[in-house]
mmCIF file of C-alpha atoms in Angstrom:
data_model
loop_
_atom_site.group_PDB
_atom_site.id
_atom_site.type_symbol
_atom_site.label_atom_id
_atom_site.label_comp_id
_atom_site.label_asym_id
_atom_site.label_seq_id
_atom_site.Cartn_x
_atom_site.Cartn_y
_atom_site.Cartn_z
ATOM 1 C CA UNK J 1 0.000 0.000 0.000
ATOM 2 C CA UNK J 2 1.581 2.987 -1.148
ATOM 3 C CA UNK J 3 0.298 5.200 1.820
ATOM 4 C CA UNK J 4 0.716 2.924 4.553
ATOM 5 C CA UNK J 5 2.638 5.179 6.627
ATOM 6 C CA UNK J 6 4.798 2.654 8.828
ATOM 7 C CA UNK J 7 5.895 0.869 5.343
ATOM 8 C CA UNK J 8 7.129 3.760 3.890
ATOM 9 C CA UNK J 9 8.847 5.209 7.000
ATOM 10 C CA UNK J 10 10.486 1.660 7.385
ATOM 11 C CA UNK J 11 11.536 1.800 3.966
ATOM 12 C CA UNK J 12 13.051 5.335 3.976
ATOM 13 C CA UNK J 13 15.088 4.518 6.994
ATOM 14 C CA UNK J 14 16.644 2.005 5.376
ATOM 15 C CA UNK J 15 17.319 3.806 1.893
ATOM 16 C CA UNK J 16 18.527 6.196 4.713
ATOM 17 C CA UNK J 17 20.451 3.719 5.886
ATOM 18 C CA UNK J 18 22.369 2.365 2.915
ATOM 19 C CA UNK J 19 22.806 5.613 1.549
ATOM 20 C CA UNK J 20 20.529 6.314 -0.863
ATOM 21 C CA UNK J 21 19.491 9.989 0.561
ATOM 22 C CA UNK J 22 17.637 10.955 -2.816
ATOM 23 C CA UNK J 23 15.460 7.727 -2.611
ATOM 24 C CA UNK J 24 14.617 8.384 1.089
ATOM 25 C CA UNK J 25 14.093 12.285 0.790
ATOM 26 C CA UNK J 26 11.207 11.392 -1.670
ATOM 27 C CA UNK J 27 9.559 9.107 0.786
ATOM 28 C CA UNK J 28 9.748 11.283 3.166
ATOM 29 C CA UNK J 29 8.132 14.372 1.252
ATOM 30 C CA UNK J 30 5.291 12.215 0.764
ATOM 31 C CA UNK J 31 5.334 11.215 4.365
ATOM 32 C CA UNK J 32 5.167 14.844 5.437
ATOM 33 C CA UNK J 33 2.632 15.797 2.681
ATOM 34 C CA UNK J 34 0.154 13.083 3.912
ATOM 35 C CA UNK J 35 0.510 14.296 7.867
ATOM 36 C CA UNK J 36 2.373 17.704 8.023
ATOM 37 C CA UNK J 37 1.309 16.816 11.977
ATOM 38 C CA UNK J 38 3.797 13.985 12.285
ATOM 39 C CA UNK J 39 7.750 15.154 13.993
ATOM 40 C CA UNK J 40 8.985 12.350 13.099
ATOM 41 C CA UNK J 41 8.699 12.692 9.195
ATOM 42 C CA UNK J 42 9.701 15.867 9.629
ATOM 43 C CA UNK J 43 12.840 15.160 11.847
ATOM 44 C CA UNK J 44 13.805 12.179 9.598
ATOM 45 C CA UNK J 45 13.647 14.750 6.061
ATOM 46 C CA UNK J 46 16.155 17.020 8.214
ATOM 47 C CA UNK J 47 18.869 14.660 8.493
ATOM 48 C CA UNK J 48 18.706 13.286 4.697
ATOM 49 C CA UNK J 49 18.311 16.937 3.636
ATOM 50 C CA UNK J 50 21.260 17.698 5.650
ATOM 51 C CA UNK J 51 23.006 14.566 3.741
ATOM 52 C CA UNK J 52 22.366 15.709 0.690
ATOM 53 C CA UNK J 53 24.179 18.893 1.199
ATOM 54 C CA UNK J 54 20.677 20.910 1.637
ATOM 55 C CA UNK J 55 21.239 22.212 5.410
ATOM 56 C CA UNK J 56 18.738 25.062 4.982
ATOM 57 C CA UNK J 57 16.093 22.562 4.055
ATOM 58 C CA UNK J 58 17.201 20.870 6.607
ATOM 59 C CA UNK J 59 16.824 23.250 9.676
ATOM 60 C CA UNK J 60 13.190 24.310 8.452
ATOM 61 C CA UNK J 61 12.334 20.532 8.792
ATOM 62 C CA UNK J 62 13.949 20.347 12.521
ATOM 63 C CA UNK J 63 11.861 23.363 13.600
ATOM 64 C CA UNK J 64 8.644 22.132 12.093
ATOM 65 C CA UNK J 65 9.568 18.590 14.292
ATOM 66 C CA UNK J 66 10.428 20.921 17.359
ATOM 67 C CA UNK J 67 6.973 22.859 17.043
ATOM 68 C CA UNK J 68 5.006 19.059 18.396
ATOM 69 C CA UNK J 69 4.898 18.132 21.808
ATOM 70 C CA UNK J 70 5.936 14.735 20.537
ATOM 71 C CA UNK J 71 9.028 15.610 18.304
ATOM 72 C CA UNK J 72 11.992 13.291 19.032
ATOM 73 C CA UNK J 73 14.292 14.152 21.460
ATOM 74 C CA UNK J 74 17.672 13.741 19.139
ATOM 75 C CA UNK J 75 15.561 16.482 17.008
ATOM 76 C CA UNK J 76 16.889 18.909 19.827
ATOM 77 C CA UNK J 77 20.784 19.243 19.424
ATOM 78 C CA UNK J 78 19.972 19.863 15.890
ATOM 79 C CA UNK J 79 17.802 22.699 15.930
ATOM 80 C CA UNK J 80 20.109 24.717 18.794
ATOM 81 C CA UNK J 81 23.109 24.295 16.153
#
């Protein structure tokens, strides 16, 4: 299912993961297009954007995971940088 969320997160961290950054930064747009809610989508497009050289990208997507009550913790360091 191409928006099962869980799937596709699962399958970006692991394009993420073997270093396929372009591959994963598309997954995640969609991820953050079909819940601009979720911190995690957001925090996890920060840190490929900031692999694929793209830091301002990056920072906007660590602020929008900072501005939940439920953003990840290692979202933090990132955004005070």
């Amino acid at each position: 299912d191409p928006d099962n969320r869980l799937a596709n997160e699962t399958l970006a961290e692991i394009k993420f993961r073997d270093g396929r950054y372009s591959e994963a930064c598309d997954i995640l747009q969609k991820l953050v297009k079909l819940d601009p809610q979720a911190p995690r989508f957001h925090y996890l497009l920060g840190r490929v954007l900031m692999k694929l050289g793209r830091p301002a990208e990056a920072q906007r997507e660590f602020q929008l995971s900072q501005s939940s009550q439920n953003a990840p913790p290692a979202a933090r360091p990132m955004v005070s940088h």
